[in-house]
CSV table of C-alpha atoms in Angstrom, one decimal:
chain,number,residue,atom,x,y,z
A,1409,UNK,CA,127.6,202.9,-86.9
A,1410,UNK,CA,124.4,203.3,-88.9
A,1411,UNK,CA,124.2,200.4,-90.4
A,1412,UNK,CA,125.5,197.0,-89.4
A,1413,UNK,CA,126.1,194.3,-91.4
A,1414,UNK,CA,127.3,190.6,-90.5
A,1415,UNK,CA,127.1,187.4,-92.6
A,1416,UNK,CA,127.1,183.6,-91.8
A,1417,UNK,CA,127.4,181.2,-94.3
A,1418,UNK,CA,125.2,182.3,-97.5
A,1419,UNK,CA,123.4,185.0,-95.5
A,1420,UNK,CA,124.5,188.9,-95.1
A,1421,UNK,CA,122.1,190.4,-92.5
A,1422,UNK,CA,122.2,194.2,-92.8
A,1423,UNK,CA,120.8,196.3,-89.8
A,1424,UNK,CA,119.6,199.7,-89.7
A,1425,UNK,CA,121.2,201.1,-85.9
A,1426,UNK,CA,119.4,204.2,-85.4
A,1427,UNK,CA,117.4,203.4,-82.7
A,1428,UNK,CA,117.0,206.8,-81.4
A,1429,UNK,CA,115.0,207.6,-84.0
A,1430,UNK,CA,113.0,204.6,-84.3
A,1431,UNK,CA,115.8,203.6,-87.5
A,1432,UNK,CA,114.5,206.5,-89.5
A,1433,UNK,CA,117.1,206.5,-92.3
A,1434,UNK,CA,119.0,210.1,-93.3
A,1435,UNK,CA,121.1,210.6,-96.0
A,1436,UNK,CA,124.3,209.2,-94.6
A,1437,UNK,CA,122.7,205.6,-93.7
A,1438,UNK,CA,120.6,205.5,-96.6
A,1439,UNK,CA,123.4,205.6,-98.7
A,1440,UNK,CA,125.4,203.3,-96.9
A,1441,UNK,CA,122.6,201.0,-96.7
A,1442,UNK,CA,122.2,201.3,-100.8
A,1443,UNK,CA,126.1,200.9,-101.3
A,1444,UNK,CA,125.9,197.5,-98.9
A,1445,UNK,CA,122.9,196.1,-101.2
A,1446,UNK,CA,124.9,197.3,-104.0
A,1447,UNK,CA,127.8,194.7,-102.8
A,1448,UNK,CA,125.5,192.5,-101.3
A,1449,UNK,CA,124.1,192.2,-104.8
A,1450,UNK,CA,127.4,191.7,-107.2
A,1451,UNK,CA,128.7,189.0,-104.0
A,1452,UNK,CA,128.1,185.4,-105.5
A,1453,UNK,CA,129.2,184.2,-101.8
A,1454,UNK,CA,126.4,185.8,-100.2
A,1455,UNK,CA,122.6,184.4,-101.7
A,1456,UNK,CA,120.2,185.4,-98.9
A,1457,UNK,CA,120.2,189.2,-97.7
A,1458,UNK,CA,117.7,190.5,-94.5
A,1459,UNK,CA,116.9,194.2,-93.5
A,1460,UNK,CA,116.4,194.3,-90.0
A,1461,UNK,CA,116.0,197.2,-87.5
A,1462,UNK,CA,118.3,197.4,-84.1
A,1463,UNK,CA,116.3,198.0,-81.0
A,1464,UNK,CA,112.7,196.9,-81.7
A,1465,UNK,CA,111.8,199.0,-84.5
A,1466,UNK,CA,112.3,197.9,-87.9
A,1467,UNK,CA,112.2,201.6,-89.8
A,1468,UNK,CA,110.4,204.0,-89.3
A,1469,UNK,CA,111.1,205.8,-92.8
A,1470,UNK,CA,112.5,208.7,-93.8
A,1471,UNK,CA,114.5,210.9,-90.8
A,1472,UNK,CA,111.3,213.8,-90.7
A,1473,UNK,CA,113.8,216.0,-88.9
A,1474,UNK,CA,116.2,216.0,-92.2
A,1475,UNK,CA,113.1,216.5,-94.7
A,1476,UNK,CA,112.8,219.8,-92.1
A,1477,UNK,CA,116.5,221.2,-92.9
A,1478,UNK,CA,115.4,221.0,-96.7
A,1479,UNK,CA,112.9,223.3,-96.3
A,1480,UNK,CA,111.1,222.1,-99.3
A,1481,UNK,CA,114.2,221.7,-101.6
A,1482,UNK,CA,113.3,218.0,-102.7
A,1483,UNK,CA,117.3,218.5,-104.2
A,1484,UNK,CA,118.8,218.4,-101.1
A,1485,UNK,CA,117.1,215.1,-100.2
A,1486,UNK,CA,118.7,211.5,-101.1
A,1487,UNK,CA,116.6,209.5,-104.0
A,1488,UNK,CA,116.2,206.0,-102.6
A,1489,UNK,CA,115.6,204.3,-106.2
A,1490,UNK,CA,118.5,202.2,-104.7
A,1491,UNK,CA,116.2,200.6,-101.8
């Protein structure tokens, strides 16, 4: 799973698992991570969220080999006005 997300007490850690690629984000996790801040946001049980990267790495950005498959169509590439 791309992201993972856990909570105890207040706090909702959310963590980016794609240590393979250094937790570059793609499409599919960056808009799982948005829709988890999203919730994460209109939850009054949860008052303290943390990003964190799986496996040393906290991100690395963007997934370089997805901006490749767009060949320069900045349409087929995910908006992150969310994050």
């Amino acid at each position: 799973k791309p992201i993972i997300i856990s909570q105890t007490g207040a706090i909702r850690l959310f963590g980016i698992n794609r240590p393979n690629k250094k937790n570059a984000l793609d499409s599919a996790s960056a808009n799982e991570l948005a829709e988890a801040l999203e919730e994460f946001d209109n939850n009054e049980e949860s008052h303290i969220g943390i990003i964190h990267g799986v496996g040393g790495t906290f991100c690395s950005g963007f997934d370089l080999e997805e901006i490749a498959k767009s060949e320069g169509d900045s349409d087929r590439l995910p908006h992150f006005g969310a994050l």
